[in-house]
mmCIF file of C-alpha atoms in Angstrom:
data_model
loop_
_atom_site.group_PDB
_atom_site.id
_atom_site.type_symbol
_atom_site.label_atom_id
_atom_site.label_comp_id
_atom_site.label_asym_id
_atom_site.label_seq_id
_atom_site.Cartn_x
_atom_site.Cartn_y
_atom_site.Cartn_z
ATOM 1 C CA LYS A 22 -12.431 -31.153 -15.290
ATOM 2 C CA ALA A 23 -15.636 -30.184 -13.786
ATOM 3 C CA GLY A 24 -16.812 -26.559 -13.872
ATOM 4 C CA VAL A 25 -17.792 -24.478 -11.149
ATOM 5 C CA THR A 26 -21.199 -25.826 -9.384
ATOM 6 C CA GLN A 27 -23.825 -23.972 -7.474
ATOM 7 C CA THR A 28 -26.768 -25.568 -5.605
ATOM 8 C CA PRO A 29 -29.587 -24.995 -5.989
ATOM 9 C CA ARG A 30 -30.514 -23.273 -9.183
ATOM 10 C CA TYR A 31 -33.517 -22.050 -8.017
ATOM 11 C CA LEU A 32 -34.899 -21.012 -4.790
ATOM 12 C CA ILE A 33 -38.282 -19.242 -3.312
ATOM 13 C CA LYS A 34 -38.119 -17.890 0.198
ATOM 14 C CA THR A 35 -40.257 -15.571 2.129
ATOM 15 C CA ARG A 36 -39.273 -12.423 3.762
ATOM 16 C CA GLY A 37 -37.665 -13.003 7.216
ATOM 17 C CA GLN A 38 -36.389 -16.503 6.241
ATOM 18 C CA GLN A 39 -32.644 -17.272 6.126
ATOM 19 C CA VAL A 40 -30.959 -19.071 3.158
ATOM 20 C CA THR A 41 -27.612 -20.942 2.294
ATOM 21 C CA LEU A 42 -26.258 -21.148 -1.217
ATOM 22 C CA SER A 43 -23.448 -23.700 -2.150
ATOM 23 C CA CYS A 44 -20.465 -23.343 -4.414
ATOM 24 C CA SER A 45 -18.010 -26.162 -5.386
ATOM 25 C CA PRO A 46 -15.194 -24.402 -7.246
ATOM 26 C CA ILE A 47 -13.018 -25.882 -9.966
ATOM 27 C CA SER A 48 -10.806 -28.685 -8.678
ATOM 28 C CA GLY A 49 -7.528 -27.140 -7.468
ATOM 29 C CA HIS A 50 -8.931 -23.714 -7.130
ATOM 30 C CA ARG A 51 -8.565 -21.943 -3.764
ATOM 31 C CA SER A 52 -10.469 -18.887 -4.154
ATOM 32 C CA VAL A 53 -14.293 -18.519 -4.320
ATOM 33 C CA SER A 54 -15.751 -15.149 -4.681
ATOM 34 C CA TRP A 55 -19.403 -14.356 -4.561
ATOM 35 C CA TYR A 56 -21.688 -11.643 -6.665
ATOM 36 C CA GLN A 57 -24.936 -10.357 -6.554
ATOM 37 C CA GLN A 58 -26.386 -9.809 -10.141
ATOM 38 C CA THR A 59 -29.654 -7.752 -10.396
ATOM 39 C CA PRO A 60 -30.886 -5.797 -13.348
ATOM 40 C CA GLY A 61 -30.431 -2.522 -11.693
ATOM 41 C CA GLN A 62 -27.184 -2.952 -9.972
ATOM 42 C CA GLY A 63 -25.207 -5.334 -12.402
ATOM 43 C CA LEU A 64 -22.784 -7.257 -10.627
ATOM 44 C CA GLN A 65 -21.744 -6.594 -7.435
ATOM 45 C CA PHE A 66 -19.170 -8.313 -5.340
ATOM 46 C CA LEU A 67 -20.039 -9.636 -1.888
ATOM 47 C CA PHE A 68 -16.923 -11.267 -0.532
ATOM 48 C CA GLU A 69 -14.095 -13.566 -1.562
ATOM 49 C CA TYR A 70 -12.745 -16.654 0.586
ATOM 50 C CA PHE A 71 -9.400 -17.989 -0.049
ATOM 51 C CA SER A 72 -7.912 -20.846 1.915
ATOM 52 C CA GLU A 73 -11.016 -20.945 4.260
ATOM 53 C CA THR A 74 -10.470 -17.104 5.086
ATOM 54 C CA GLN A 75 -12.348 -14.212 4.147
ATOM 55 C CA ARG A 76 -10.006 -12.239 1.967
ATOM 56 C CA ASN A 77 -11.977 -9.405 0.690
ATOM 57 C CA LYS A 78 -15.779 -7.991 1.429
ATOM 58 C CA GLY A 79 -17.931 -5.689 -0.521
ATOM 59 C CA ASN A 80 -20.268 -3.465 0.589
ATOM 60 C CA PHE A 81 -23.222 -5.344 1.792
ATOM 61 C CA PRO A 82 -24.856 -5.710 5.024
ATOM 62 C CA GLY A 83 -23.970 -8.151 7.752
ATOM 63 C CA ARG A 84 -27.111 -10.091 6.947
ATOM 64 C CA PHE A 85 -24.724 -11.619 4.029
ATOM 65 C CA SER A 86 -22.015 -14.084 5.560
ATOM 66 C CA GLY A 87 -20.003 -16.943 4.204
ATOM 67 C CA ARG A 88 -17.467 -19.648 4.961
ATOM 68 C CA GLN A 89 -15.223 -21.978 3.180
ATOM 69 C CA PHE A 90 -14.502 -25.291 3.716
ATOM 70 C CA SER A 91 -11.150 -27.099 3.643
ATOM 71 C CA ASN A 92 -12.087 -28.565 0.305
ATOM 72 C CA SER A 93 -12.556 -25.083 -0.882
ATOM 73 C CA ARG A 94 -16.248 -25.460 -1.255
ATOM 74 C CA SER A 95 -18.173 -22.195 0.171
ATOM 75 C CA GLU A 96 -21.423 -21.529 1.247
ATOM 76 C CA MET A 97 -23.158 -17.976 1.355
ATOM 77 C CA ASN A 98 -25.799 -17.380 3.881
ATOM 78 C CA VAL A 99 -28.396 -14.529 3.936
ATOM 79 C CA SER A 100 -30.525 -14.157 7.164
ATOM 80 C CA THR A 101 -33.442 -12.380 7.460
ATOM 81 C CA LEU A 102 -34.510 -11.973 3.805
ATOM 82 C CA GLU A 103 -35.655 -8.881 2.437
ATOM 83 C CA LEU A 104 -37.685 -8.584 -0.993
ATOM 84 C CA GLY A 105 -34.515 -6.630 -2.392
ATOM 85 C CA ASP A 106 -32.506 -9.600 -1.810
ATOM 86 C CA SER A 107 -34.192 -11.430 -5.073
ATOM 87 C CA ALA A 108 -31.315 -11.728 -7.493
ATOM 88 C CA LEU A 109 -29.032 -14.204 -9.335
ATOM 89 C CA TYR A 110 -26.272 -15.213 -7.012
ATOM 90 C CA LEU A 111 -23.143 -16.180 -8.748
ATOM 91 C CA CYS A 112 -19.822 -17.485 -7.415
ATOM 92 C CA ALA A 113 -16.645 -17.505 -9.390
ATOM 93 C CA SER A 114 -13.590 -19.613 -8.512
ATOM 94 C CA SER A 115 -9.723 -19.071 -9.439
ATOM 95 C CA MET A 116 -6.683 -20.344 -8.390
ATOM 96 C CA GLY A 117 -6.535 -17.024 -6.427
ATOM 97 C CA GLN A 118 -3.154 -15.648 -7.291
ATOM 98 C CA SER A 119 -2.990 -12.392 -9.019
ATOM 99 C CA ASN A 120 -3.545 -12.578 -12.678
ATOM 100 C CA THR A 121 -5.461 -15.881 -12.822
ATOM 101 C CA GLU A 122 -8.522 -16.403 -14.710
ATOM 102 C CA ALA A 123 -11.923 -16.588 -12.565
ATOM 103 C CA PHE A 124 -14.635 -18.875 -13.840
ATOM 104 C CA PHE A 125 -18.293 -18.647 -13.032
ATOM 105 C CA GLY A 126 -20.992 -20.895 -11.932
ATOM 106 C CA GLN A 127 -24.392 -21.081 -13.248
ATOM 107 C CA GLY A 128 -25.741 -19.258 -10.566
ATOM 108 C CA THR A 129 -28.730 -19.629 -7.941
ATOM 109 C CA ARG A 130 -31.650 -17.546 -8.536
ATOM 110 C CA LEU A 131 -33.187 -16.444 -5.211
ATOM 111 C CA THR A 132 -36.907 -14.936 -4.954
ATOM 112 C CA VAL A 133 -38.065 -13.439 -1.846
ATOM 113 C CA VAL A 134 -41.788 -12.937 -1.705
ATOM 114 C CA GLY B 10 -12.099 1.068 -4.174
ATOM 115 C CA GLU B 11 -12.299 0.546 -7.958
ATOM 116 C CA ASN B 12 -14.935 1.803 -10.271
ATOM 117 C CA VAL B 13 -15.433 0.485 -13.877
ATOM 118 C CA GLU B 14 -17.437 2.337 -16.348
ATOM 119 C CA GLN B 15 -18.597 0.628 -19.508
ATOM 120 C CA HIS B 16 -20.016 2.133 -22.645
ATOM 121 C CA PRO B 17 -22.273 1.800 -24.487
ATOM 122 C CA SER B 18 -24.902 0.115 -22.640
ATOM 123 C CA THR B 19 -26.817 -1.096 -25.745
ATOM 124 C CA LEU B 20 -25.226 -1.555 -29.170
ATOM 125 C CA SER B 21 -27.015 -2.795 -32.513
ATOM 126 C CA VAL B 22 -24.894 -3.699 -35.504
ATOM 127 C CA GLN B 23 -25.524 -5.562 -38.663
ATOM 128 C CA GLU B 24 -24.075 -9.148 -39.277
ATOM 129 C CA GLY B 25 -20.600 -8.799 -40.579
ATOM 130 C CA ASP B 26 -19.862 -5.253 -39.222
ATOM 131 C CA SER B 27 -17.593 -4.686 -36.202
ATOM 132 C CA ALA B 28 -18.634 -3.875 -32.580
ATOM 133 C CA VAL B 29 -16.389 -2.004 -30.149
ATOM 134 C CA ILE B 30 -17.137 -1.864 -26.254
ATOM 135 C CA LYS B 31 -15.150 0.425 -24.081
ATOM 136 C CA CYS B 32 -14.293 0.544 -20.684
ATOM 137 C CA THR B 33 -12.638 2.852 -17.956
ATOM 138 C CA TYR B 34 -11.154 1.968 -14.663
ATOM 139 C CA SER B 35 -9.739 4.218 -11.752
ATOM 140 C CA ASP B 36 -7.441 2.055 -9.683
ATOM 141 C CA SER B 37 -4.150 2.424 -11.373
ATOM 142 C CA ALA B 38 -3.222 -1.024 -9.512
ATOM 143 C CA SER B 39 -5.537 -3.178 -11.363
ATOM 144 C CA ASN B 40 -3.628 -5.659 -13.544
ATOM 145 C CA TYR B 41 -5.967 -7.734 -15.133
ATOM 146 C CA PHE B 42 -8.716 -7.095 -17.114
ATOM 147 C CA PRO B 43 -11.061 -9.865 -18.418
ATOM 148 C CA TRP B 44 -14.323 -9.751 -20.541
ATOM 149 C CA TYR B 45 -17.253 -11.816 -20.054
ATOM 150 C CA LYS B 46 -20.065 -12.683 -22.552
ATOM 151 C CA GLN B 47 -23.474 -13.631 -20.641
ATOM 152 C CA GLU B 48 -26.059 -15.129 -22.932
ATOM 153 C CA LEU B 49 -29.845 -14.933 -21.568
ATOM 154 C CA GLY B 50 -30.252 -17.146 -18.640
ATOM 155 C CA LYS B 51 -26.399 -18.492 -18.670
ATOM 156 C CA ARG B 52 -23.567 -17.827 -16.431
ATOM 157 C CA PRO B 53 -20.975 -15.151 -17.577
ATOM 158 C CA GLN B 54 -18.532 -16.780 -19.781
ATOM 159 C CA LEU B 55 -14.835 -15.500 -19.827
ATOM 160 C CA ILE B 56 -13.981 -15.044 -23.712
ATOM 161 C CA ILE B 57 -10.991 -12.970 -23.400
ATOM 162 C CA ASP B 58 -8.681 -11.215 -21.034
ATOM 163 C CA ILE B 59 -5.552 -8.938 -20.966
ATOM 164 C CA ARG B 60 -2.825 -8.139 -18.316
ATOM 165 C CA SER B 61 -1.262 -4.851 -17.598
ATOM 166 C CA ASN B 62 2.192 -5.795 -19.239
ATOM 167 C CA VAL B 63 0.271 -6.454 -22.766
ATOM 168 C CA GLY B 64 -1.063 -3.569 -24.999
ATOM 169 C CA GLU B 65 -2.949 -6.013 -27.020
ATOM 170 C CA LYS B 66 -4.507 -9.420 -27.380
ATOM 171 C CA LYS B 67 -6.176 -11.131 -30.106
ATOM 172 C CA ASP B 68 -8.150 -14.342 -30.246
ATOM 173 C CA GLN B 69 -9.716 -15.068 -33.609
ATOM 174 C CA ARG B 70 -12.714 -12.351 -34.193
ATOM 175 C CA ILE B 71 -12.225 -10.903 -30.508
ATOM 176 C CA ALA B 72 -9.337 -8.453 -29.696
ATOM 177 C CA VAL B 73 -8.943 -6.445 -26.466
ATOM 178 C CA THR B 74 -6.743 -3.319 -26.084
ATOM 179 C CA LEU B 75 -5.321 -1.924 -22.989
ATOM 180 C CA ASN B 76 -4.185 1.746 -22.481
ATOM 181 C CA LYS B 77 -2.543 2.053 -19.084
ATOM 182 C CA THR B 78 -1.958 5.338 -19.174
ATOM 183 C CA ALA B 79 -5.385 6.459 -19.947
ATOM 184 C CA LYS B 80 -6.840 3.484 -17.654
ATOM 185 C CA HIS B 81 -9.108 2.487 -20.426
ATOM 186 C CA PHE B 82 -9.488 -1.042 -22.291
ATOM 187 C CA SER B 83 -11.687 -2.051 -25.041
ATOM 188 C CA LEU B 84 -13.333 -5.094 -26.677
ATOM 189 C CA HIS B 85 -13.457 -5.412 -30.464
ATOM 190 C CA ILE B 86 -15.512 -7.941 -32.337
ATOM 191 C CA THR B 87 -15.310 -8.411 -36.127
ATOM 192 C CA GLU B 88 -17.424 -9.789 -38.593
ATOM 193 C CA THR B 89 -20.187 -10.160 -36.056
ATOM 194 C CA GLN B 90 -22.463 -13.105 -36.176
ATOM 195 C CA PRO B 91 -25.854 -13.462 -34.710
ATOM 196 C CA GLU B 92 -24.532 -15.595 -32.045
ATOM 197 C CA ASP B 93 -22.423 -12.852 -30.627
ATOM 198 C CA SER B 94 -25.665 -11.128 -29.516
ATOM 199 C CA ALA B 95 -25.367 -11.615 -25.711
ATOM 200 C CA VAL B 96 -24.648 -8.808 -22.604
ATOM 201 C CA TYR B 97 -20.853 -8.411 -22.400
ATOM 202 C CA PHE B 98 -19.091 -7.349 -19.257
ATOM 203 C CA CYS B 99 -15.827 -5.666 -18.688
ATOM 204 C CA ALA B 100 -14.097 -6.163 -15.510
ATOM 205 C CA ALA B 101 -10.899 -4.837 -13.433
ATOM 206 C CA ARG B 102 -9.438 -7.064 -10.906
ATOM 207 C CA TYR B 103 -9.092 -5.012 -7.626
ATOM 208 C CA THR B 104 -7.243 -7.296 -5.562
ATOM 209 C CA GLY B 105 -7.339 -11.117 -5.083
ATOM 210 C CA ASN B 106 -10.388 -12.950 -6.918
ATOM 211 C CA GLN B 107 -12.231 -9.613 -6.128
ATOM 212 C CA PHE B 108 -13.509 -8.022 -9.425
ATOM 213 C CA TYR B 109 -15.153 -4.806 -10.453
ATOM 214 C CA PHE B 110 -17.532 -5.104 -13.118
ATOM 215 C CA GLY B 111 -18.707 -2.595 -15.822
ATOM 216 C CA THR B 112 -22.712 -2.196 -15.978
ATOM 217 C CA GLY B 113 -22.760 -4.297 -19.100
ATOM 218 C CA THR B 114 -23.330 -3.923 -22.888
ATOM 219 C CA SER B 115 -26.546 -5.477 -24.535
ATOM 220 C CA LEU B 116 -25.296 -6.172 -28.133
ATOM 221 C CA THR B 117 -27.487 -7.167 -30.696
ATOM 222 C CA VAL B 118 -26.246 -8.517 -34.042
ATOM 223 C CA ILE B 119 -28.884 -7.902 -36.765
ATOM 224 C CA PRO B 120 -28.995 -10.937 -39.516
#
């Protein structure tokens, strides 16, 4: 069974631009969550999508948005990029029910210059 | 929301010794507590987890204990090996697939 796949692996953008990241969950998983990982803040929850609906949302500004498609693949979009958005963006997939394991993708390393 | 505290932030042990990492959580509704290991430049990997109806779980050299009353859980690694060196994160499920993570423990096993 294929694992969680994130594309692209690396991305360099300039301030003010927007970016879209993609996450393909494990087959059969309906929940995709997104996290931002930085050295100073650790792993911070962005949002979760389940069956094409945003189920939970963390404390990030509206510049961060996402969506999920009928095949459970998810995209995350960041508009008007800021230097502080430079981070490793990880997605995690799970079945979505309580007490089920979550597995991470390899992440997308975003650098804003 | 949930708040997860993790200690220590760094830990160095001699090969063969044990390592213990502790976490506390704030939301009594949390019912699932995974531990992830992240090696440099790699994704977090689930190494063990525990559910709130269990007090202890063991998998070879790794064990996790949970005290629901005190709202804390711990990771125990016995007979440590150099390949155990990594950053370890504890997490508590808040709801759905939303986790709150501890700030991580950088474990170094000295050969």
